[in-house]
Tab-separated table of C-alpha atoms and ligand atoms in Angstrom:
chain	number	residue	atom	x	y	z
A	1	MET	CA	-7.822	-31.445	-0.210
A	2	PHE	CA	-8.754	-32.106	-3.836
A	3	ALA	CA	-9.175	-35.415	-5.651
A	4	LYS	CA	-6.077	-37.526	-6.276
A	5	GLU	CA	-6.285	-36.827	-10.020
A	6	THR	CA	-5.729	-33.107	-9.436
A	7	TYR	CA	-2.338	-33.710	-7.817
A	8	ILE	CA	-1.358	-36.340	-10.393
A	9	ARG	CA	-2.231	-33.940	-13.229
A	10	ARG	CA	-0.261	-31.090	-11.654
A	11	ARG	CA	2.840	-33.248	-11.188
A	12	GLU	CA	2.619	-34.622	-14.731
A	13	ARG	CA	2.548	-31.112	-16.154
A	14	LEU	CA	5.414	-30.049	-13.897
A	15	LYS	CA	7.558	-32.931	-15.148
A	16	LYS	CA	6.918	-31.917	-18.749
A	17	ASP	CA	7.585	-28.244	-18.055
A	18	VAL	CA	10.918	-28.758	-16.294
A	19	GLY	CA	11.938	-31.625	-18.576
A	20	THR	CA	14.839	-33.229	-16.740
A	21	GLY	CA	16.438	-33.750	-13.333
A	22	ILE	CA	15.129	-34.169	-9.812
A	23	LEU	CA	12.552	-31.820	-8.298
A	24	LEU	CA	13.034	-31.536	-4.557
A	25	PHE	CA	10.122	-30.406	-2.358
A	26	LEU	CA	10.740	-29.693	1.305
A	27	GLY	CA	7.572	-29.808	3.347
A	28	ASN	CA	7.344	-27.534	6.354
A	29	ASN	CA	8.209	-28.676	9.857
A	30	GLU	CA	6.818	-27.754	13.227
A	31	VAL	CA	8.682	-24.724	14.577
A	32	GLY	CA	9.039	-23.911	18.274
A	33	MET	CA	7.807	-20.507	19.388
A	34	ASN	CA	9.604	-20.220	22.717
A	35	TYR	CA	10.620	-23.834	23.255
A	36	GLU	CA	10.577	-26.742	20.877
A	37	ASP	CA	7.285	-28.331	21.861
A	38	ASN	CA	5.363	-25.052	22.087
A	39	THR	CA	4.920	-24.629	18.363
A	40	TYR	CA	3.644	-21.944	16.009
A	41	HIS	CA	0.467	-22.776	14.140
A	42	PHE	CA	1.568	-25.370	11.541
A	43	ARG	CA	1.292	-24.246	7.932
A	44	GLN	CA	2.392	-26.529	5.129
A	45	ASP	CA	4.504	-25.061	2.350
A	46	SER	CA	2.147	-23.947	-0.418
A	47	SER	CA	4.018	-25.555	-3.339
A	48	PHE	CA	4.165	-28.797	-1.357
A	49	LEU	CA	0.422	-28.518	-0.815
A	50	TYR	CA	-0.218	-27.688	-4.459
A	51	PHE	CA	1.629	-30.688	-5.875
A	52	PHE	CA	1.333	-33.226	-3.053
A	53	GLY	CA	-1.685	-32.083	-1.021
A	54	LEU	CA	-0.299	-33.599	2.198
A	55	ASP	CA	-0.979	-31.339	5.135
A	56	TYR	CA	1.412	-32.910	7.641
A	57	ALA	CA	4.667	-31.712	9.168
A	58	GLY	CA	7.945	-33.542	8.595
A	59	LEU	CA	7.668	-34.575	4.950
A	60	ALA	CA	9.744	-34.109	1.824
A	61	ALA	CA	9.129	-35.319	-1.706
A	62	VAL	CA	11.054	-35.921	-4.867
A	63	ILE	CA	9.920	-36.043	-8.456
A	64	ASP	CA	12.603	-37.849	-10.405
A	65	ILE	CA	11.774	-36.722	-13.924
A	66	ASP	CA	14.483	-38.810	-15.582
A	67	GLU	CA	13.370	-42.056	-13.913
A	68	ASP	CA	9.671	-41.077	-13.911
A	69	ARG	CA	9.413	-41.738	-10.179
A	70	GLU	CA	7.711	-39.854	-7.345
A	71	VAL	CA	8.659	-40.518	-3.744
A	72	VAL	CA	7.316	-39.076	-0.501
A	73	PHE	CA	9.840	-39.130	2.331
A	74	GLY	CA	8.663	-39.147	5.932
A	75	ASN	CA	8.458	-41.176	9.099
A	76	ASP	CA	5.525	-43.025	10.526
A	77	LEU	CA	4.530	-41.968	14.017
A	78	THR	CA	6.179	-43.477	17.050
A	79	ILE	CA	4.093	-44.555	20.034
A	80	ASP	CA	5.229	-41.356	21.788
A	81	ASP	CA	3.924	-39.251	18.883
A	82	ILE	CA	0.604	-41.082	19.005
A	83	VAL	CA	0.286	-40.725	22.786
A	84	TRP	CA	0.791	-36.943	22.613
A	85	GLN	CA	-0.716	-36.003	19.247
A	86	GLY	CA	-3.072	-38.809	18.303
A	87	THR	CA	-2.770	-41.180	15.428
A	88	GLN	CA	-2.527	-40.545	11.680
A	89	PRO	CA	-2.693	-42.720	8.575
A	90	THR	CA	0.621	-44.355	7.677
A	91	LEU	CA	2.916	-42.559	5.245
A	92	LYS	CA	1.971	-45.122	2.612
A	93	GLU	CA	-1.746	-44.499	3.159
A	94	LYS	CA	-1.322	-40.709	3.105
A	95	SER	CA	0.681	-40.853	-0.107
A	96	GLU	CA	-1.748	-43.161	-1.904
A	97	VAL	CA	-4.459	-40.540	-1.359
A	98	VAL	CA	-2.533	-38.160	-3.625
A	99	GLY	CA	-1.464	-40.794	-6.135
A	100	VAL	CA	2.105	-41.407	-4.946
A	101	HIS	CA	3.008	-45.078	-4.571
A	102	SER	CA	6.622	-44.883	-3.336
A	103	THR	CA	7.530	-43.823	0.165
A	104	LEU	CA	10.833	-43.883	2.026
A	105	PRO	CA	11.986	-42.911	5.518
A	106	LEU	CA	12.992	-39.268	5.803
A	107	GLY	CA	16.534	-40.317	6.655
A	108	ASP	CA	16.892	-41.841	3.168
A	109	LEU	CA	16.478	-38.498	1.394
A	110	ALA	CA	20.135	-37.462	1.639
A	111	GLY	CA	21.313	-40.773	0.166
A	112	TYR	CA	18.725	-40.604	-2.613
A	113	LEU	CA	19.905	-37.139	-3.595
A	114	SER	CA	23.607	-37.917	-3.417
A	115	ARG	CA	23.151	-40.990	-5.618
A	116	ALA	CA	21.208	-38.846	-8.101
A	117	ALA	CA	23.909	-36.175	-8.069
A	118	ALA	CA	26.585	-38.855	-8.598
A	119	LYS	CA	24.678	-40.007	-11.690
A	120	GLY	CA	24.856	-36.431	-12.992
A	121	GLN	CA	21.200	-35.600	-12.387
A	122	ARG	CA	20.466	-31.940	-11.683
A	123	ILE	CA	18.678	-31.396	-8.372
A	124	HIS	CA	16.221	-28.533	-8.666
A	125	PHE	CA	15.105	-26.813	-5.482
A	126	LEU	CA	12.961	-23.760	-4.739
A	127	PRO	CA	14.304	-20.727	-2.826
A	128	PRO	CA	13.905	-21.505	0.883
A	129	TYR	CA	12.238	-19.012	3.243
A	130	ARG	CA	12.525	-20.868	6.562
A	131	GLY	CA	15.683	-21.181	8.638
A	132	ASP	CA	15.324	-24.922	9.188
A	133	HIS	CA	14.995	-25.490	5.431
A	134	LYS	CA	18.189	-23.543	4.839
A	135	ILE	CA	20.036	-25.809	7.251
A	136	TRP	CA	18.357	-28.885	5.761
A	137	LEU	CA	19.282	-27.880	2.196
A	138	ASN	CA	22.834	-27.283	3.325
A	139	GLU	CA	22.958	-30.802	4.797
A	140	LEU	CA	21.311	-32.389	1.758
A	141	LEU	CA	23.089	-30.571	-1.056
A	142	GLY	CA	26.053	-28.820	0.507
A	143	VAL	CA	24.837	-25.379	-0.639
A	144	LYS	CA	25.485	-22.689	1.981
A	145	PRO	CA	22.349	-20.860	3.235
A	146	GLN	CA	23.506	-17.497	1.895
A	147	GLU	CA	24.012	-19.031	-1.572
A	148	GLN	CA	20.737	-20.931	-1.775
A	149	LYS	CA	18.602	-18.155	-3.209
A	150	ALA	CA	20.956	-17.741	-6.147
A	151	ALA	CA	21.374	-21.503	-6.558
A	152	ALA	CA	17.630	-22.209	-6.577
A	153	SER	CA	16.329	-23.517	-9.896
A	154	VAL	CA	14.820	-20.815	-12.078
A	155	ASP	CA	13.362	-23.516	-14.349
A	156	PHE	CA	11.594	-25.075	-11.350
A	157	VAL	CA	10.375	-21.681	-10.121
A	158	LYS	CA	9.006	-20.742	-13.542
A	159	ALA	CA	7.259	-24.091	-13.953
A	160	VAL	CA	5.597	-23.821	-10.542
A	161	VAL	CA	4.531	-20.245	-11.240
A	162	ALA	CA	3.169	-21.180	-14.673
A	163	GLN	CA	0.726	-23.572	-13.030
A	164	ARG	CA	-0.080	-21.839	-9.768
A	165	ASN	CA	-0.721	-18.480	-11.443
A	166	HIS	CA	-3.763	-19.933	-13.271
A	167	LYS	CA	-6.508	-20.987	-10.914
A	168	ASP	CA	-8.907	-23.687	-12.083
A	169	ALA	CA	-12.562	-24.122	-11.137
A	170	GLU	CA	-11.926	-26.100	-7.943
A	171	GLU	CA	-9.360	-23.575	-6.762
A	172	LEU	CA	-11.713	-20.700	-7.557
A	173	ALA	CA	-14.458	-22.346	-5.503
A	174	ALA	CA	-12.032	-22.606	-2.555
A	175	ILE	CA	-10.877	-19.006	-2.959
A	176	GLU	CA	-14.443	-17.783	-3.148
A	177	LYS	CA	-15.152	-19.612	0.119
A	178	ALA	CA	-12.190	-17.829	1.732
A	179	VAL	CA	-13.386	-14.492	0.349
A	180	ASP	CA	-16.886	-15.068	1.721
A	181	ILE	CA	-15.523	-15.782	5.192
A	182	SER	CA	-13.354	-12.670	4.847
A	183	THR	CA	-16.407	-10.580	3.925
A	184	ARG	CA	-18.185	-11.764	7.069
A	185	MET	CA	-15.126	-10.718	9.083
A	186	HIS	CA	-15.353	-7.235	7.614
A	187	LEU	CA	-19.116	-6.913	8.117
A	188	GLU	CA	-18.525	-7.681	11.798
A	189	ALA	CA	-15.998	-4.853	12.004
A	190	TYR	CA	-18.350	-2.334	10.374
A	191	ARG	CA	-20.892	-3.116	13.096
A	192	LEU	CA	-18.457	-3.221	15.975
A	193	ALA	CA	-15.944	-0.398	15.453
A	194	LYS	CA	-17.392	2.546	17.385
A	195	PRO	CA	-16.006	5.206	19.728
A	196	GLY	CA	-14.742	3.615	22.952
A	197	VAL	CA	-14.151	0.176	21.410
A	198	ARG	CA	-10.534	-1.000	21.326
A	199	GLU	CA	-8.701	-2.024	18.134
A	200	ALA	CA	-7.876	-5.305	19.888
A	201	THR	CA	-11.593	-5.997	20.437
A	202	VAL	CA	-12.355	-5.543	16.747
A	203	ALA	CA	-9.353	-7.673	15.755
A	204	ALA	CA	-10.432	-10.457	18.118
A	205	ALA	CA	-14.021	-10.384	16.844
A	206	VAL	CA	-13.059	-10.653	13.177
A	207	GLU	CA	-10.458	-13.341	13.870
A	208	ARG	CA	-13.031	-15.431	15.728
A	209	ILE	CA	-15.048	-15.678	12.509
A	210	ALA	CA	-12.011	-16.909	10.575
A	211	SER	CA	-11.167	-19.506	13.220
A	212	ASP	CA	-14.750	-20.660	13.445
A	213	GLU	CA	-15.230	-21.059	9.688
A	214	GLY	CA	-11.895	-21.991	8.230
A	215	ILE	CA	-8.330	-22.666	9.142
A	216	GLY	CA	-7.838	-19.190	10.569
A	217	LEU	CA	-6.165	-16.175	9.065
A	218	SER	CA	-4.438	-15.854	5.725
A	219	PHE	CA	-2.155	-13.139	7.207
A	220	PRO	CA	-1.890	-11.112	10.428
A	221	THR	CA	-4.884	-8.822	10.838
A	222	ILE	CA	-4.494	-5.061	10.457
A	223	ALA	CA	-7.160	-3.347	12.604
A	224	THR	CA	-6.143	0.225	13.219
A	225	VAL	CA	-6.929	3.903	13.402
A	226	GLN	CA	-3.407	4.533	12.065
A	227	GLY	CA	-4.111	3.296	8.568
A	228	GLN	CA	-1.210	5.240	7.070
A	229	ILE	CA	1.071	2.512	8.457
A	230	LEU	CA	0.613	-0.086	5.754
A	231	HIS	CA	1.209	-3.239	7.778
A	232	ASN	CA	0.260	-2.015	11.237
A	233	HIS	CA	-0.017	-5.100	13.423
A	234	GLY	CA	-0.397	-3.380	16.800
A	235	TYR	CA	-3.847	-3.082	18.393
A	236	VAL	CA	-3.116	-0.589	21.151
A	237	HIS	CA	-5.595	2.227	20.497
A	238	THR	CA	-9.117	2.856	21.659
A	239	LEU	CA	-11.308	4.193	18.865
A	240	GLU	CA	-12.273	7.866	19.056
A	241	GLU	CA	-14.830	10.071	17.351
A	242	GLY	CA	-13.525	11.534	14.123
A	243	GLN	CA	-11.029	8.755	13.348
A	244	ILE	CA	-10.954	6.468	10.322
A	245	PHE	CA	-10.826	2.761	11.112
A	246	LEU	CA	-8.964	0.524	8.678
A	247	LEU	CA	-9.334	-3.233	8.607
A	248	ASP	CA	-7.197	-5.421	6.341
A	249	ALA	CA	-8.055	-9.001	7.181
A	250	GLY	CA	-8.658	-12.291	5.460
A	251	ALA	CA	-9.407	-15.916	6.104
A	252	GLU	CA	-7.725	-19.076	4.928
A	253	CYS	CA	-10.307	-21.694	3.962
A	254	SER	CA	-10.012	-25.388	4.740
A	255	GLU	CA	-8.251	-26.014	1.390
A	256	HIS	CA	-5.715	-23.357	2.473
A	257	TYR	CA	-6.612	-20.717	-0.115
A	258	ALA	CA	-6.617	-17.095	0.990
A	259	GLY	CA	-9.082	-14.245	1.033
A	260	ASP	CA	-7.752	-10.696	1.425
A	261	LEU	CA	-10.031	-7.683	1.898
A	262	SER	CA	-9.600	-4.178	3.254
A	263	SER	CA	-12.173	-1.699	4.515
A	264	ALA	CA	-12.011	1.860	5.766
A	265	PHE	CA	-14.854	3.677	7.450
A	266	PRO	CA	-15.531	6.372	10.034
A	267	VAL	CA	-15.470	5.497	13.727
A	268	SER	CA	-18.186	8.170	14.141
A	269	GLU	CA	-21.551	7.793	12.463
A	270	LYS	CA	-20.360	9.791	9.462
A	271	PHE	CA	-17.160	10.906	7.743
A	272	THR	CA	-16.053	14.515	8.146
A	273	GLU	CA	-16.121	16.620	4.990
A	274	ARG	CA	-12.372	16.149	4.479
A	275	GLN	CA	-12.616	12.403	5.015
A	276	GLU	CA	-15.538	12.173	2.645
A	277	PHE	CA	-13.531	13.933	-0.078
A	278	ILE	CA	-10.528	11.625	0.301
A	279	TYR	CA	-12.735	8.535	0.601
A	280	ASN	CA	-14.599	9.367	-2.590
A	281	LEU	CA	-11.338	10.183	-4.356
A	282	HIS	CA	-10.089	6.762	-3.314
A	283	LEU	CA	-13.278	5.156	-4.665
A	284	ALA	CA	-12.719	6.962	-7.962
A	285	SER	CA	-9.157	5.648	-8.104
A	286	PHE	CA	-10.477	2.160	-7.346
A	287	GLN	CA	-12.955	2.427	-10.205
A	288	ALA	CA	-10.284	3.802	-12.566
A	289	ALA	CA	-8.166	0.731	-11.811
A	290	VAL	CA	-11.057	-1.696	-12.273
A	291	ASP	CA	-12.045	-0.018	-15.561
A	292	THR	CA	-8.566	-0.826	-16.865
A	293	LEU	CA	-8.659	-4.551	-16.066
A	294	ALA	CA	-8.799	-6.613	-19.240
A	295	LEU	CA	-7.261	-9.756	-20.682
A	296	GLY	CA	-3.811	-9.024	-22.036
A	297	VAL	CA	-3.631	-5.560	-20.461
A	298	PRO	CA	-0.769	-5.102	-17.986
A	299	PHE	CA	-1.877	-4.718	-14.390
A	300	ARG	CA	0.679	-1.898	-14.269
A	301	ASN	CA	-1.776	0.117	-16.378
A	302	ALA	CA	-4.407	-0.295	-13.654
A	303	HIS	CA	-1.870	0.850	-11.055
A	304	ILE	CA	-1.034	3.940	-13.120
A	305	ALA	CA	-4.740	4.661	-13.695
A	306	ALA	CA	-5.393	4.561	-9.943
A	307	ALA	CA	-2.341	6.734	-9.250
A	308	ALA	CA	-3.326	9.316	-11.888
A	309	LYS	CA	-6.829	9.556	-10.434
A	310	ILE	CA	-5.400	10.184	-6.968
A	311	VAL	CA	-3.199	12.942	-8.391
A	312	GLU	CA	-6.223	14.547	-10.104
A	313	GLY	CA	-8.063	14.715	-6.793
A	314	MET	CA	-5.026	16.024	-4.964
A	315	LYS	CA	-4.787	18.797	-7.557
A	316	GLU	CA	-8.393	19.768	-6.782
A	317	ILE	CA	-7.470	20.457	-3.156
A	318	GLY	CA	-4.137	22.012	-4.047
A	319	LEU	CA	-1.837	19.297	-2.712
A	320	MET	CA	-0.438	18.429	-6.134
A	321	LYS	CA	0.039	20.212	-9.449
A	322	GLY	CA	1.107	19.494	-13.024
A	323	ASN	CA	-0.011	16.814	-15.418
A	324	ALA	CA	-1.639	13.921	-13.519
A	325	GLN	CA	-0.489	11.237	-15.960
A	326	ASP	CA	3.097	12.507	-15.786
A	327	ALA	CA	2.926	12.602	-11.979
A	328	ALA	CA	1.734	9.001	-12.009
A	329	GLU	CA	4.397	7.783	-14.443
A	330	SER	CA	7.156	9.654	-12.600
A	331	GLY	CA	6.380	8.057	-9.236
A	332	ALA	CA	5.441	11.373	-7.538
A	333	TYR	CA	2.029	9.895	-6.641
A	334	ALA	CA	3.806	7.555	-4.182
A	335	ILE	CA	3.822	10.278	-1.550
A	336	PHE	CA	0.140	9.359	-1.027
A	337	PHE	CA	0.149	5.786	-2.383
A	338	PRO	CA	3.510	4.240	-1.529
A	339	CYS	CA	2.537	0.622	-2.243
A	340	GLY	CA	1.278	-1.390	-5.189
A	341	LEU	CA	-2.272	-1.644	-6.487
A	342	GLY	CA	-2.486	-5.368	-5.813
A	343	HIS	CA	-0.952	-8.812	-5.871
A	344	MET	CA	-1.656	-12.348	-6.954
A	345	MET	CA	-3.610	-14.390	-4.408
A	346	GLY	CA	-3.992	-18.136	-4.008
A	347	LEU	CA	-2.539	-20.592	-1.524
A	348	ASP	CA	-0.511	-17.622	-0.265
A	349	VAL	CA	-2.107	-14.276	0.310
A	350	HIS	CA	0.742	-12.755	-1.715
A	351	ASP	CA	0.833	-15.773	-3.932
A	352	MET	CA	4.288	-17.307	-4.356
A	353	GLU	CA	6.085	-14.248	-3.038
A	354	ASN	CA	8.709	-16.735	-1.806
A	355	LEU	CA	9.427	-17.716	-5.413
A	356	GLY	CA	10.045	-14.114	-6.453
A	357	GLU	CA	7.660	-11.376	-7.587
A	358	GLN	CA	9.821	-10.990	-10.663
A	359	TYR	CA	8.615	-14.385	-11.895
A	360	VAL	CA	5.091	-14.262	-10.470
A	361	GLY	CA	4.058	-10.715	-11.288
A	362	TYR	CA	6.270	-9.535	-14.146
A	363	PRO	CA	6.555	-10.669	-17.748
A	364	GLU	CA	9.795	-12.092	-19.107
A	365	GLY	CA	12.130	-9.238	-19.957
A	366	VAL	CA	10.470	-6.600	-17.742
A	367	ALA	CA	12.450	-5.993	-14.564
A	368	LYS	CA	10.653	-4.957	-11.397
A	369	SER	CA	11.516	-1.344	-10.578
A	370	THR	CA	13.647	-0.440	-7.580
A	371	GLN	CA	12.111	3.072	-7.327
A	372	PHE	CA	10.185	3.889	-4.128
A	373	GLY	CA	6.514	3.178	-4.814
A	374	PHE	CA	6.947	1.133	-7.994
A	375	LYS	CA	9.217	-1.303	-6.154
A	376	SER	CA	6.170	-2.354	-4.101
A	377	LEU	CA	4.096	-3.126	-7.182
A	378	ARG	CA	3.959	-6.901	-6.878
A	379	LEU	CA	1.884	-7.462	-9.993
A	380	ALA	CA	2.490	-5.668	-13.285
A	381	ARG	CA	2.140	-8.283	-16.001
A	382	PRO	CA	-0.588	-8.544	-18.638
A	383	LEU	CA	-3.592	-10.303	-17.142
A	384	GLU	CA	-4.365	-13.857	-18.190
A	385	GLU	CA	-7.383	-16.077	-17.705
A	386	GLY	CA	-7.343	-17.677	-14.252
A	387	PHE	CA	-5.211	-15.018	-12.565
A	388	VAL	CA	-6.605	-14.210	-9.109
A	389	PHE	CA	-5.470	-10.901	-7.699
A	390	THR	CA	-6.372	-8.091	-5.353
A	391	VAL	CA	-7.174	-4.467	-6.170
A	392	GLU	CA	-6.295	-2.242	-3.223
A	393	PRO	CA	-5.478	1.369	-3.939
A	394	GLY	CA	-5.170	3.552	-0.887
A	395	ILE	CA	-4.527	7.133	0.109
A	396	TYR	CA	-2.122	7.629	2.967
A	397	PHE	CA	-0.697	10.682	4.697
A	398	MET	CA	2.498	9.344	6.232
A	399	PRO	CA	4.081	12.314	8.075
A	400	GLU	CA	7.587	10.814	8.108
A	401	LEU	CA	7.490	10.228	4.342
A	402	ILE	CA	6.112	13.696	3.647
A	403	ASP	CA	8.844	15.294	5.792
A	404	LYS	CA	11.583	13.228	4.156
A	405	TRP	CA	10.503	14.023	0.602
A	406	HIS	CA	9.999	17.664	1.522
A	407	ALA	CA	13.528	17.888	2.950
A	408	GLU	CA	14.888	16.212	-0.177
A	409	LYS	CA	12.765	18.495	-2.413
A	410	LYS	CA	11.494	15.453	-4.278
A	411	PHE	CA	9.071	16.005	-7.164
A	412	THR	CA	8.569	19.685	-6.351
A	413	GLU	CA	7.174	20.067	-9.880
A	414	PHE	CA	4.197	17.927	-8.790
A	415	ILE	CA	3.883	18.289	-4.989
A	416	ASN	CA	2.816	21.376	-2.996
A	417	TYR	CA	4.535	20.537	0.268
A	418	ASP	CA	3.329	23.689	2.039
A	419	LYS	CA	-0.316	22.712	1.447
A	420	ILE	CA	0.209	19.141	2.655
A	421	GLU	CA	1.348	20.341	6.111
A	422	ASP	CA	-2.264	20.931	7.066
A	423	TRP	CA	-3.215	17.341	6.118
A	424	LYS	CA	-0.399	15.417	7.784
A	425	GLY	CA	-2.588	14.004	10.552
A	426	PHE	CA	-5.230	12.616	8.189
A	427	THR	CA	-3.962	8.979	8.589
A	428	GLY	CA	-4.935	6.692	5.714
A	429	LEU	CA	-7.555	4.561	4.051
A	430	ARG	CA	-7.995	1.795	1.500
A	431	ASN	CA	-10.457	-0.739	0.271
A	432	GLU	CA	-9.465	-4.059	-1.170
A	433	LEU	CA	-11.411	-6.567	-3.228
A	434	ASP	CA	-10.403	-9.830	-4.890
A	435	TYR	CA	-10.856	-10.595	-8.607
A	436	VAL	CA	-10.396	-13.415	-11.062
A	437	MET	CA	-9.588	-12.737	-14.691
A	438	THR	CA	-11.944	-14.572	-17.034
A	439	LYS	CA	-12.264	-14.493	-20.798
A	440	ASP	CA	-15.207	-12.119	-20.303
A	441	GLY	CA	-13.271	-9.724	-18.078
A	442	ALA	CA	-12.418	-9.370	-14.407
A	443	ARG	CA	-14.969	-10.990	-12.083
A	444	LEU	CA	-15.301	-9.844	-8.499
A	445	LEU	CA	-14.912	-12.777	-6.129
A	446	GLY	CA	-17.301	-13.397	-3.267
A	447	THR	CA	-21.001	-14.103	-3.245
A	448	VAL	CA	-21.712	-11.186	-0.892
A	449	LYS	CA	-20.296	-7.775	-1.754
A	450	LYS	CA	-18.317	-5.909	0.838
A	451	PRO	CA	-19.557	-2.309	1.397
A	452	MET	CA	-17.753	0.220	-0.772
A	453	SER	CA	-19.862	3.355	-1.311
A	454	ILE	CA	-20.469	5.757	1.556
A	455	GLU	CA	-24.153	4.769	1.618
A	456	GLU	CA	-23.184	1.083	1.834
A	457	ILE	CA	-20.730	1.840	4.647
A	458	TYR	CA	-23.316	3.708	6.708
A	459	ALA	CA	-25.837	0.907	6.187
A	460	ALA	CA	-23.250	-1.719	7.255
A	461	LYS	CA	-22.364	0.292	10.386
A	462	ASN	CA	-25.988	0.211	11.440
A	463	ALA	CA	-26.843	-3.315	10.300
B	501	LIG	N1	-3.379	-7.936	3.118
B	501	LIG	C1	-2.032	-7.595	3.303
B	501	LIG	C2	-1.355	-7.233	2.056
B	501	LIG	O1	-1.879	-7.396	0.980
B	501	LIG	O2	-0.212	-6.821	2.094
B	502	MN	MN1	-3.688	-7.461	-0.148
């Protein structure tokens, strides 16, 4: 948690940016996994955390811009709560810590909002992503769950994004802490992932570091020899000679900021010749993307630069043909790189994805594409000071995608399907690093660098 003044400053700016009405914040609740009292790990809503800092279940808050009033709604613990979960500060005490002086019982929220609505005040709410919030919003405002996304306040969303997209020094320090824990997770995997070791063993070892050092994970770990499956959350394989191991894992630090790194390396001592070619091609695409990063330059340019470099390499081995830049712009590259180059990162690993990538990652007036490949580019906008984002190009041979495109004769001017047949079992690889945009250029986050070059990988495997 940061100092009280941080939260006061953020709320003051939010009031100015939205201008009028009531801003409604729903904090997250405990959610039962298989029965009510056996709960998932509690995670507070990130916008609630950003503006109110209170890391407790069962809260809501209102900023009444018109009346210049801030109220936290919640209930003090009953003796039963205390007996089972231990005690907590009172709601009043918790709220004072973040500079809010008015508190009311949670049950008073509905009345507060209906009185505001009767006075003609607009009630702004953010798009909900949890089922219980959808029901709660329906009870509070009478908006049906299926209509809530469309009825959410775009002004509120844009004002939240405008602040959260720019990380200040204290946020950067927290993110760097999360990145450092994440790097340690990856270094453990480089040492551990060997023939005969199970994916589950590597996943458990890297997750232990996150639990020991921070809050835990910033997203479910990907630890796999089937790296072509982008979000592969199964850990069912035992590692074998000749495979590529892919780890995509990150920690959430105690302030709840995320780290997000990926690594790919041989299970054997060394890459095969084919693997070495693709790995180095991927490193070249990574560098092409990083070379493009600059203030005011759209991140889409970095994505295209990475894609064009991949196409160039694929031409060298006969898998693609034609002009590399055209193949990148057309979307043909997506046969090997079907996702985006990166995403914003902060309190959420994909920061504010719940508020809409259109607002977070795209400039006003530029619509996110719906084309396969480009539709997964979460960040495209010109880079501004304080943006924190990932760079994570990858090269994937996804047999089902190759077969589908082949059958549909997609991009036959750029893709040599007959040549790709021989590569379909390659699997996939990526690296991922985290950056902050500064006025002097993109700065790599983390005080210890994750291995990237083949020499660095081999050294880390034997460390
Ligand atoms: N680290 C998971 C992702 O970026 O999608
Ligand atoms: Mn990522």
